[in-house]
GROMACS .gro file of C-alpha atoms in nm:
model
  402
    1MET     CA    1  -1.332   4.065  -0.486
    2MET     CA    2  -1.341   4.020  -0.109
    3ALA     CA    3  -1.251   4.329   0.097
    4VAL     CA    4  -1.039   4.120   0.337
    5ASP     CA    5  -0.834   3.811   0.255
    6PRO     CA    6  -0.917   3.542   0.516
    7ILE     CA    7  -0.591   3.359   0.449
    8THR     CA    8  -0.351   3.648   0.510
    9ASP     CA    9  -0.551   3.832   0.779
   10PHE     CA   10  -0.809   3.608   0.941
   11ASP     CA   11  -0.867   3.844   1.236
   12ALA     CA   12  -0.966   4.126   1.001
   13PHE     CA   13  -1.186   3.881   0.813
   14GLN     CA   14  -1.366   3.796   1.139
   15VAL     CA   15  -1.426   4.167   1.199
   16GLU     CA   16  -1.569   4.196   0.847
   17LEU     CA   17  -1.805   3.905   0.913
   18ALA     CA   18  -1.920   4.070   1.237
   19ARG     CA   19  -1.986   4.396   1.052
   20ILE     CA   20  -2.200   4.225   0.786
   21GLU     CA   21  -2.385   4.027   1.051
   22GLY     CA   22  -2.452   4.347   1.245
   23GLU     CA   23  -2.617   4.492   0.935
   24ALA     CA   24  -2.834   4.177   0.911
   25ASP     CA   25  -2.741   4.142   0.543
   26TRP     CA   26  -2.773   3.764   0.540
   27GLN     CA   27  -2.729   3.719   0.165
   28ALA     CA   28  -2.406   3.919   0.175
   29LEU     CA   29  -2.287   3.716   0.474
   30ALA     CA   30  -2.359   3.389   0.292
   31ARG     CA   31  -2.178   3.515  -0.018
   32THR     CA   32  -1.875   3.623   0.188
   33LEU     CA   33  -1.857   3.284   0.361
   34ARG     CA   34  -1.886   3.097   0.030
   35GLU     CA   35  -1.609   3.303  -0.128
   36ALA     CA   36  -1.384   3.252   0.175
   37LEU     CA   37  -1.443   2.876   0.169
   38HIS     CA   38  -1.363   2.868  -0.201
   39ASP     CA   39  -1.034   3.054  -0.141
   40LEU     CA   40  -0.945   2.826   0.151
   41ALA     CA   41  -1.015   2.512  -0.054
   42ILE     CA   42  -0.754   2.600  -0.314
   43ALA     CA   43  -0.501   2.760  -0.076
   44ASP     CA   44  -0.178   2.577   0.004
   45ALA     CA   45  -0.146   2.732   0.351
   46PRO     CA   46  -0.151   2.460   0.622
   47GLN     CA   47  -0.263   2.714   0.885
   48VAL     CA   48  -0.498   3.012   0.886
   49GLY     CA   49  -0.500   3.257   1.174
   50GLY     CA   50  -0.268   3.032   1.374
   51ARG     CA   51  -0.503   2.733   1.347
   52PRO     CA   52  -0.510   2.431   1.114
   53LYS     CA   53  -0.681   2.524   0.789
   54SER     CA   54  -0.917   2.226   0.818
   55ALA     CA   55  -1.044   2.351   1.156
   56VAL     CA   56  -1.109   2.699   1.015
   57GLU     CA   57  -1.291   2.547   0.718
   58SER     CA   58  -1.512   2.337   0.945
   59GLU     CA   59  -1.593   2.644   1.156
   60LEU     CA   60  -1.693   2.849   0.850
   61TRP     CA   61  -1.894   2.562   0.699
   62GLY     CA   62  -2.083   2.532   1.028
   63ARG     CA   63  -2.151   2.903   1.032
   64LEU     CA   64  -2.276   2.889   0.672
   65GLY     CA   65  -2.503   2.592   0.750
   66ARG     CA   66  -2.658   2.769   1.048
   67LEU     CA   67  -2.701   3.084   0.839
   68TYR     CA   68  -2.889   2.893   0.568
   69ARG     CA   69  -3.103   2.717   0.827
   70ASP     CA   70  -3.176   2.993   1.079
   71ARG     CA   71  -3.166   3.317   0.879
   72LEU     CA   72  -3.227   3.237   0.513
   73GLY     CA   73  -3.467   2.946   0.564
   74ASP     CA   74  -3.296   2.746   0.288
   75THR     CA   75  -3.322   2.393   0.428
   76GLN     CA   76  -3.187   2.229   0.112
   77ALA     CA   77  -2.867   2.435   0.120
   78ALA     CA   78  -2.837   2.384   0.496
   79THR     CA   79  -2.873   2.007   0.454
   80THR     CA   80  -2.601   2.006   0.187
   81VAL     CA   81  -2.362   2.197   0.414
   82PHE     CA   82  -2.422   1.976   0.718
   83GLU     CA   83  -2.381   1.665   0.498
   84LEU     CA   84  -2.041   1.797   0.397
   85LEU     CA   85  -1.948   1.860   0.760
   86ALA     CA   86  -2.056   1.509   0.862
   87ALA     CA   87  -1.847   1.366   0.577
   88ARG     CA   88  -1.544   1.571   0.687
   89ASP     CA   89  -1.575   1.440   1.043
   90PRO     CA   90  -1.828   1.164   1.122
   91ARG     CA   91  -1.786   1.250   1.492
   92ASP     CA   92  -1.922   1.603   1.440
   93VAL     CA   93  -2.220   1.575   1.673
   94GLU     CA   94  -2.367   1.913   1.576
   95ALA     CA   95  -2.366   1.828   1.205
   96ARG     CA   96  -2.526   1.487   1.257
   97ALA     CA   97  -2.791   1.629   1.491
   98ALA     CA   98  -2.866   1.909   1.244
   99LEU     CA   99  -2.905   1.656   0.963
  100ALA     CA  100  -3.145   1.445   1.167
  101ALA     CA  101  -3.357   1.753   1.241
  102LEU     CA  102  -3.347   1.888   0.886
  103ARG     CA  103  -3.449   1.558   0.731
  104GLY     CA  104  -3.747   1.554   0.963
  105GLU     CA  105  -3.993   1.299   1.088
  106GLY     CA  106  -4.148   1.249   0.746
  107ILE     CA  107  -3.858   1.042   0.616
  108LEU     CA  108  -3.975   0.710   0.758
  109ALA     CA  109  -4.324   0.769   0.620
  110ALA     CA  110  -4.171   0.848   0.281
  111LEU     CA  111  -3.965   0.529   0.295
  112VAL     CA  112  -4.276   0.324   0.370
  113ALA     CA  113  -4.498   0.497   0.114
  114GLY     CA  114  -4.226   0.537  -0.146
  115ASP     CA  115  -4.316   0.674  -0.487
  116GLY     CA  116  -4.462   0.371  -0.655
  117ARG     CA  117  -4.198   0.133  -0.516
  118PRO     CA  118  -4.308  -0.134  -0.269
  119ARG     CA  119  -4.162  -0.081   0.077
  120THR     CA  120  -4.319  -0.247   0.375
  121VAL     CA  121  -4.305  -0.175   0.745
  122ALA     CA  122  -4.176  -0.530   0.792
  123ALA     CA  123  -3.882  -0.461   0.560
  124LEU     CA  124  -3.800  -0.142   0.746
  125ALA     CA  125  -3.824  -0.322   1.078
  126GLY     CA  126  -3.579  -0.583   0.950
  127ALA     CA  127  -3.338  -0.312   0.839
  128LEU     CA  128  -3.361  -0.135   1.172
  129GLY     CA  129  -3.306  -0.468   1.348
  130LEU     CA  130  -2.978  -0.514   1.163
  131GLU     CA  131  -2.897  -0.150   1.237
  132LEU     CA  132  -2.921  -0.217   1.610
  133THR     CA  133  -2.717  -0.537   1.585
  134LEU     CA  134  -2.449  -0.368   1.378
  135ASP     CA  135  -2.451  -0.070   1.613
  136ASP     CA  136  -2.371  -0.299   1.907
  137ALA     CA  137  -2.093  -0.475   1.714
  138LEU     CA  138  -1.924  -0.158   1.596
  139LEU     CA  139  -1.954   0.038   1.917
  140GLY     CA  140  -1.797  -0.255   2.101
  141ALA     CA  141  -1.471  -0.149   1.935
  142ARG     CA  142  -1.500   0.212   2.054
  143GLY     CA  143  -1.206   0.178   2.293
  144THR     CA  144  -0.962   0.080   2.020
  145MET     CA  145  -1.092   0.355   1.793
  146ALA     CA  146  -1.081   0.629   2.059
  147LEU     CA  147  -1.433   0.728   1.961
  148PRO     CA  148  -1.603   0.931   2.235
  149PRO     CA  149  -1.954   0.813   2.330
  150GLU     CA  150  -2.109   1.140   2.216
  151GLY     CA  151  -1.943   1.100   1.878
  152HIS     CA  152  -2.189   0.834   1.771
  153PRO     CA  153  -2.561   0.908   1.811
  154PRO     CA  154  -2.758   0.626   1.978
  155LEU     CA  155  -3.024   0.440   1.783
  156SER     CA  156  -3.286   0.445   2.057
  157GLY     CA  157  -3.582   0.680   2.035
  158ASP     CA  158  -3.693   0.838   1.710
  159VAL     CA  159  -3.634   0.583   1.433
  160THR     CA  160  -3.642   0.851   1.165
  161SER     CA  161  -3.300   0.975   1.273
  162VAL     CA  162  -3.106   0.652   1.226
  163SER     CA  163  -2.866   0.616   0.940
  164VAL     CA  164  -3.088   0.391   0.732
  165THR     CA  165  -3.231   0.725   0.619
  166TYR     CA  166  -2.890   0.882   0.551
  167ASP     CA  167  -2.860   0.714   0.213
  168TRP     CA  168  -3.197   0.844   0.098
  169ASP     CA  169  -3.066   0.939  -0.247
  170MET     CA  170  -2.948   0.583  -0.307
  171PHE     CA  171  -3.308   0.462  -0.308
  172HIS     CA  172  -3.389   0.672  -0.612
  173GLU     CA  173  -3.165   0.447  -0.820
  174TYR     CA  174  -3.359   0.131  -0.742
  175PRO     CA  175  -3.705   0.039  -0.880
  176VAL     CA  176  -3.772  -0.181  -0.576
  177ALA     CA  177  -3.634  -0.143  -0.225
  178THR     CA  178  -3.635  -0.499  -0.095
  179LEU     CA  179  -3.529  -0.600   0.252
  180GLU     CA  180  -3.186  -0.691   0.117
  181ASP     CA  181  -3.154  -0.345  -0.043
  182LEU     CA  182  -3.237  -0.180   0.287
  183LEU     CA  183  -2.991  -0.399   0.473
  184ARG     CA  184  -2.716  -0.326   0.223
  185ARG     CA  185  -2.773   0.050   0.250
  186THR     CA  186  -2.763   0.022   0.628
  187VAL     CA  187  -2.436  -0.172   0.620
  188ARG     CA  188  -2.283   0.075   0.379
  189GLU     CA  189  -2.370   0.368   0.605
  190TRP     CA  190  -2.214   0.220   0.914
  191THR     CA  191  -1.899   0.104   0.737
  192ALA     CA  192  -1.862   0.454   0.593
  193VAL     CA  193  -1.899   0.614   0.936
  194LEU     CA  194  -1.673   0.384   1.141
  195ALA     CA  195  -1.481   0.187   0.880
  196HIS     CA  196  -1.233   0.003   1.100
  197PRO     CA  197  -1.381  -0.288   1.304
  198ILE     CA  198  -1.411  -0.510   0.997
  199ALA     CA  199  -1.423  -0.838   1.191
  200ALA     CA  200  -1.736  -0.721   1.372
  201VAL     CA  201  -1.897  -0.612   1.045
  202GLU     CA  202  -1.817  -0.946   0.885
  203THR     CA  203  -1.976  -1.131   1.179
  204VAL     CA  204  -2.297  -0.933   1.146
  205LEU     CA  205  -2.306  -0.979   0.768
  206THR     CA  206  -2.255  -1.353   0.803
  207SER     CA  207  -2.538  -1.369   1.055
  208ALA     CA  208  -2.771  -1.170   0.829
  209PHE     CA  209  -2.684  -1.318   0.489
  210GLY     CA  210  -2.506  -1.648   0.556
  211PRO     CA  211  -2.142  -1.728   0.474
  212PRO     CA  212  -1.971  -1.430   0.308
  213ARG     CA  213  -1.888  -1.619  -0.011
  214LEU     CA  214  -2.260  -1.668  -0.071
  215VAL     CA  215  -2.341  -1.298  -0.053
  216ALA     CA  216  -2.401  -1.182  -0.410
  217SER     CA  217  -2.316  -0.821  -0.331
  218SER     CA  218  -2.023  -0.887  -0.101
  219ARG     CA  219  -1.777  -0.705  -0.328
  220VAL     CA  220  -1.986  -0.391  -0.291
  221PHE     CA  221  -1.943  -0.407   0.087
  222GLY     CA  222  -1.569  -0.450   0.049
  223SER     CA  223  -1.527  -0.160  -0.192
  224TRP     CA  224  -1.717   0.083   0.026
  225ILE     CA  225  -1.519  -0.011   0.334
  226ALA     CA  226  -1.195   0.029   0.141
  227THR     CA  227  -1.278   0.377   0.011
  228SER     CA  228  -1.498   0.528   0.279
  229THR     CA  229  -1.233   0.645   0.525
  230SER     CA  230  -1.194   1.021   0.519
  231ASN     CA  231  -0.828   1.021   0.432
  232ALA     CA  232  -0.663   0.843   0.145
  233SER     CA  233  -0.359   0.721   0.336
  234THR     CA  234  -0.582   0.551   0.592
  235ALA     CA  235  -0.776   0.380   0.316
  236LEU     CA  236  -0.458   0.256   0.150
  237SER     CA  237  -0.304   0.124   0.471
  238PHE     CA  238  -0.628  -0.039   0.575
  239TYR     CA  239  -0.707  -0.197   0.239
  240PRO     CA  240  -0.492  -0.513   0.284
  241LYS     CA  241  -0.674  -0.589   0.611
  242LEU     CA  242  -1.012  -0.636   0.443
  243PRO     CA  243  -1.170  -0.983   0.470
  244ASP     CA  244  -1.176  -1.234   0.186
  245TRP     CA  245  -1.509  -1.112   0.052
  246ALA     CA  246  -1.367  -0.768  -0.026
  247VAL     CA  247  -1.227  -0.674  -0.364
  248ALA     CA  248  -0.874  -0.795  -0.430
  249ALA     CA  249  -0.600  -0.541  -0.488
  250PRO     CA  250  -0.634  -0.447  -0.856
  251ASP     CA  251  -0.372  -0.469  -1.123
  252THR     CA  252  -0.350  -0.135  -1.308
  253ALA     CA  253  -0.309  -0.284  -1.655
  254THR     CA  254  -0.598  -0.524  -1.598
  255ARG     CA  255  -0.821  -0.242  -1.480
  256GLU     CA  256  -0.742  -0.022  -1.780
  257ARG     CA  257  -0.808  -0.311  -2.017
  258ALA     CA  258  -1.132  -0.392  -1.835
  259LEU     CA  259  -1.256  -0.033  -1.868
  260VAL     CA  260  -1.190  -0.027  -2.242
  261GLU     CA  261  -1.356  -0.367  -2.291
  262LEU     CA  262  -1.651  -0.262  -2.080
  263ALA     CA  263  -1.702   0.055  -2.285
  264ALA     CA  264  -1.696  -0.149  -2.606
  265THR     CA  265  -1.944  -0.402  -2.469
  266ILE     CA  266  -2.186  -0.134  -2.351
  267ALA     CA  267  -2.163   0.044  -2.686
  268ALA     CA  268  -2.303  -0.269  -2.850
  269GLY     CA  269  -2.649  -0.224  -2.694
  270GLN     CA  270  -2.864  -0.060  -2.432
  271ASP     CA  271  -3.074  -0.341  -2.287
  272ARG     CA  272  -3.048  -0.507  -1.948
  273THR     CA  273  -2.897  -0.824  -2.093
  274VAL     CA  274  -2.601  -0.632  -2.234
  275LEU     CA  275  -2.538  -0.461  -1.900
  276ASP     CA  276  -2.559  -0.785  -1.705
  277ARG     CA  277  -2.323  -0.955  -1.948
  278ALA     CA  278  -2.081  -0.661  -1.935
  279ALA     CA  279  -2.079  -0.660  -1.555
  280ALA     CA  280  -2.032  -1.037  -1.536
  281SER     CA  281  -1.736  -1.029  -1.775
  282ILE     CA  282  -1.515  -0.816  -1.548
  283PRO     CA  283  -1.273  -1.012  -1.326
  284PRO     CA  284  -1.278  -0.918  -0.954
  285SER     CA  285  -0.901  -0.869  -0.958
  286CYS     CA  286  -0.927  -0.560  -1.178
  287GLY     CA  287  -1.073  -0.350  -0.897
  288LEU     CA  288  -1.402  -0.253  -1.063
  289VAL     CA  289  -1.725  -0.301  -0.872
  290ILE     CA  290  -2.013  -0.295  -1.119
  291GLU     CA  291  -2.385  -0.292  -1.062
  292ALA     CA  292  -2.647  -0.288  -1.338
  293ARG     CA  293  -2.959  -0.089  -1.256
  294VAL     CA  294  -3.287  -0.047  -1.440
  295ALA     CA  295  -3.469   0.284  -1.416
  296PRO     CA  296  -3.822   0.242  -1.274
  297SER     CA  297  -4.003   0.441  -1.546
  298PRO     CA  298  -4.094   0.256  -1.870
  299GLY     CA  299  -3.879   0.360  -2.162
  300HIS     CA  300  -3.583   0.472  -1.953
  301VAL     CA  301  -3.250   0.318  -2.044
  302PRO     CA  302  -3.074   0.105  -1.784
  303LYS     CA  303  -2.787   0.251  -1.585
  304LEU     CA  304  -2.455   0.116  -1.478
  305ALA     CA  305  -2.275   0.217  -1.157
  306ILE     CA  306  -1.899   0.153  -1.156
  307GLU     CA  307  -1.686   0.192  -0.844
  308LEU     CA  308  -1.309   0.223  -0.888
  309VAL     CA  309  -1.119   0.055  -0.603
  310PRO     CA  310  -0.884   0.218  -0.531
  311ALA     CA  311  -0.978   0.550  -0.688
  312MET     CA  312  -0.820   0.636  -1.024
  313PRO     CA  313  -0.641   0.964  -1.112
  314ALA     CA  314  -0.870   1.164  -1.339
  315PRO     CA  315  -0.605   1.230  -1.611
  316GLU     CA  316  -0.525   0.857  -1.622
  317LEU     CA  317  -0.894   0.767  -1.656
  318ALA     CA  318  -0.934   1.027  -1.932
  319ARG     CA  319  -0.635   0.884  -2.118
  320VAL     CA  320  -0.766   0.527  -2.097
  321LEU     CA  321  -1.115   0.622  -2.218
  322GLY     CA  322  -1.000   0.874  -2.480
  323TRP     CA  323  -1.148   1.184  -2.316
  324PRO     CA  324  -0.980   1.502  -2.455
  325ARG     CA  325  -0.928   1.809  -2.235
  326PRO     CA  326  -1.080   1.682  -1.909
  327VAL     CA  327  -1.154   1.947  -1.646
  328GLY     CA  328  -1.312   1.949  -1.300
  329ARG     CA  329  -1.640   2.137  -1.273
  330THR     CA  330  -1.941   2.167  -1.043
  331LEU     CA  331  -2.296   2.294  -1.084
  332ALA     CA  332  -2.377   2.274  -0.713
  333PHE     CA  333  -2.210   2.402  -0.396
  334HIS     CA  334  -2.127   2.061  -0.251
  335ARG     CA  335  -1.799   1.880  -0.198
  336ASP     CA  336  -1.927   1.561  -0.364
  337SER     CA  337  -2.065   1.741  -0.670
  338TRP     CA  338  -1.736   1.793  -0.857
  339HIS     CA  339  -1.737   1.597  -1.182
  340VAL     CA  340  -1.517   1.543  -1.485
  341TRP     CA  341  -1.627   1.750  -1.786
  342LEU     CA  342  -1.468   1.797  -2.128
  343ALA     CA  343  -1.371   2.149  -2.241
  344THR     CA  344  -1.439   2.232  -2.606
  345ASP     CA  345  -1.348   2.551  -2.793
  346ALA     CA  346  -1.625   2.737  -2.968
  347ASP     CA  347  -1.474   2.940  -3.255
  348GLY     CA  348  -1.218   3.103  -3.030
  349ASP     CA  349  -1.470   3.200  -2.763
  350ALA     CA  350  -1.457   3.089  -2.402
  351PRO     CA  351  -1.458   2.710  -2.361
  352ARG     CA  352  -1.784   2.524  -2.355
  353PHE     CA  353  -1.830   2.207  -2.157
  354GLU     CA  354  -1.988   1.871  -2.221
  355ARG     CA  355  -2.023   1.547  -2.030
  356PRO     CA  356  -1.779   1.269  -2.122
  357SER     CA  357  -1.912   0.945  -2.266
  358PHE     CA  358  -1.854   0.578  -2.196
  359GLY     CA  359  -1.950   0.326  -2.460
  360GLY     CA  360  -2.158   0.595  -2.630
  361TRP     CA  361  -2.349   0.685  -2.313
  362SER     CA  362  -2.324   1.000  -2.104
  363VAL     CA  363  -2.109   0.956  -1.792
  364THR     CA  364  -2.105   1.126  -1.454
  365ALA     CA  365  -1.750   1.079  -1.322
  366THR     CA  366  -1.740   1.198  -0.961
  367LEU     CA  367  -1.422   1.358  -0.829
  368ASP     CA  368  -1.302   1.319  -0.472
  369GLY     CA  369  -1.348   1.680  -0.366
  370HIS     CA  370  -1.234   2.012  -0.512
  371PRO     CA  371  -0.994   1.987  -0.811
  372ARG     CA  372  -0.630   2.062  -0.728
  373GLY     CA  373  -0.539   2.228  -1.058
  374ARG     CA  374  -0.557   2.590  -1.169
  375PRO     CA  375  -0.888   2.753  -1.269
  376LEU     CA  376  -0.938   2.788  -1.644
  377ASP     CA  377  -1.067   3.139  -1.582
  378PRO     CA  378  -0.873   3.297  -1.289
  379ALA     CA  379  -1.125   3.584  -1.276
  380HIS     CA  380  -1.416   3.353  -1.202
  381ARG     CA  381  -1.524   3.366  -0.837
  382GLY     CA  382  -1.673   3.012  -0.841
  383PRO     CA  383  -1.695   2.738  -0.762
  384ILE     CA  384  -2.043   2.701  -0.917
  385GLY     CA  385  -1.997   2.675  -1.293
  386ASP     CA  386  -1.621   2.720  -1.265
  387ALA     CA  387  -1.375   2.478  -1.425
  388TYR     CA  388  -1.030   2.367  -1.311
  389GLU     CA  389  -0.742   2.177  -1.462
  390LEU     CA  390  -0.707   1.821  -1.331
  391THR     CA  391  -0.390   1.678  -1.177
  392SER     CA  392  -0.277   1.330  -1.077
  393GLU     CA  393  -0.404   1.411  -0.726
  394ASP     CA  394  -0.762   1.446  -0.853
  395LEU     CA  395  -0.918   1.104  -0.805
  396VAL     CA  396  -1.232   0.950  -0.955
  397ARG     CA  397  -1.407   0.697  -0.732
  398SER     CA  398  -1.724   0.629  -0.930
  399LEU     CA  399  -1.877   0.641  -1.277
  400HIS     CA  400  -2.250   0.648  -1.341
  401VAL     CA  401  -2.326   0.554  -1.700
  402GLY     CA  402  -2.657   0.618  -1.873
   0.00000   0.00000   0.00000
């Protein structure tokens, strides 16, 4: 239990932080910051210490990231924290600069060398060329977006710091990173950061890939633009303005039926042909964006990535797919690591948890941030390992099957 409640007495909490810092007890300071951030995440108070709660959260996240980086030497934890800060506010210059430094100069070399996957310098050069073109197109709309110049790092200089490296984890899901893959990752990053000047993005895509209707993965672009804005109301108001190559507004009944049919189709087999056929059978109007992927190692089953556009309330998704007792749970201290789990009773003991399934396969259903419901165990000082009830405000944006 924390000695001082940051929500009811933030000034006293600041004094407590200063005391711990003065004792140079860095582990205790990190633990205190984590507990405070957990309490703030589930608090209803719009203000803390006379300031907006979101501003206080950003300040504490920044302090935690610097603590991991400068005092504890935990670069992985620091990277996770600064990623969260950059996602909260893409114009957070400190977070983006910290990420560029933490990821280091070895990233480009790793992209070229890969881990058994062919990536060439020419392919990277092509991706960076599109990066520069897209950068010019998007920054040309800065005036209408009220984006300050310092809010968007320039692409000149060290090429390892550009956003083609920001989606590093995405490359692990592809056996081959072709030029088109690199270009698509680049486009996704910029649309996620700036989101709004769609006409400029469409012009660049047309130049790079030809007419939009000929782009095989055009629906993926549309879905990411529709869901990548930081606040749901912006995404909903902006969605109708997407170009023709974006996903059409889905019909709820069609989407539910498509999910059930997709699960049944996938349950019939685990080879690439089944996944391709399942993905091809889903109408664009249902609002599912599906991509079949094959794991690079021999013997691994294929995987299916499903994006829900717009996001779907977790209880509704659980009802459609027959998931009993869904809860929100995380095994990592990261905003994007909250997933849907199923709670099961074990002979009257505390609940145990298991992953849900989709067509007989294990599913990772990612929640949009911290669950809004009550904790199953109020005494648990999570969030790691903790579980929460799910409400209609808890949205699922993606499913990874396999």
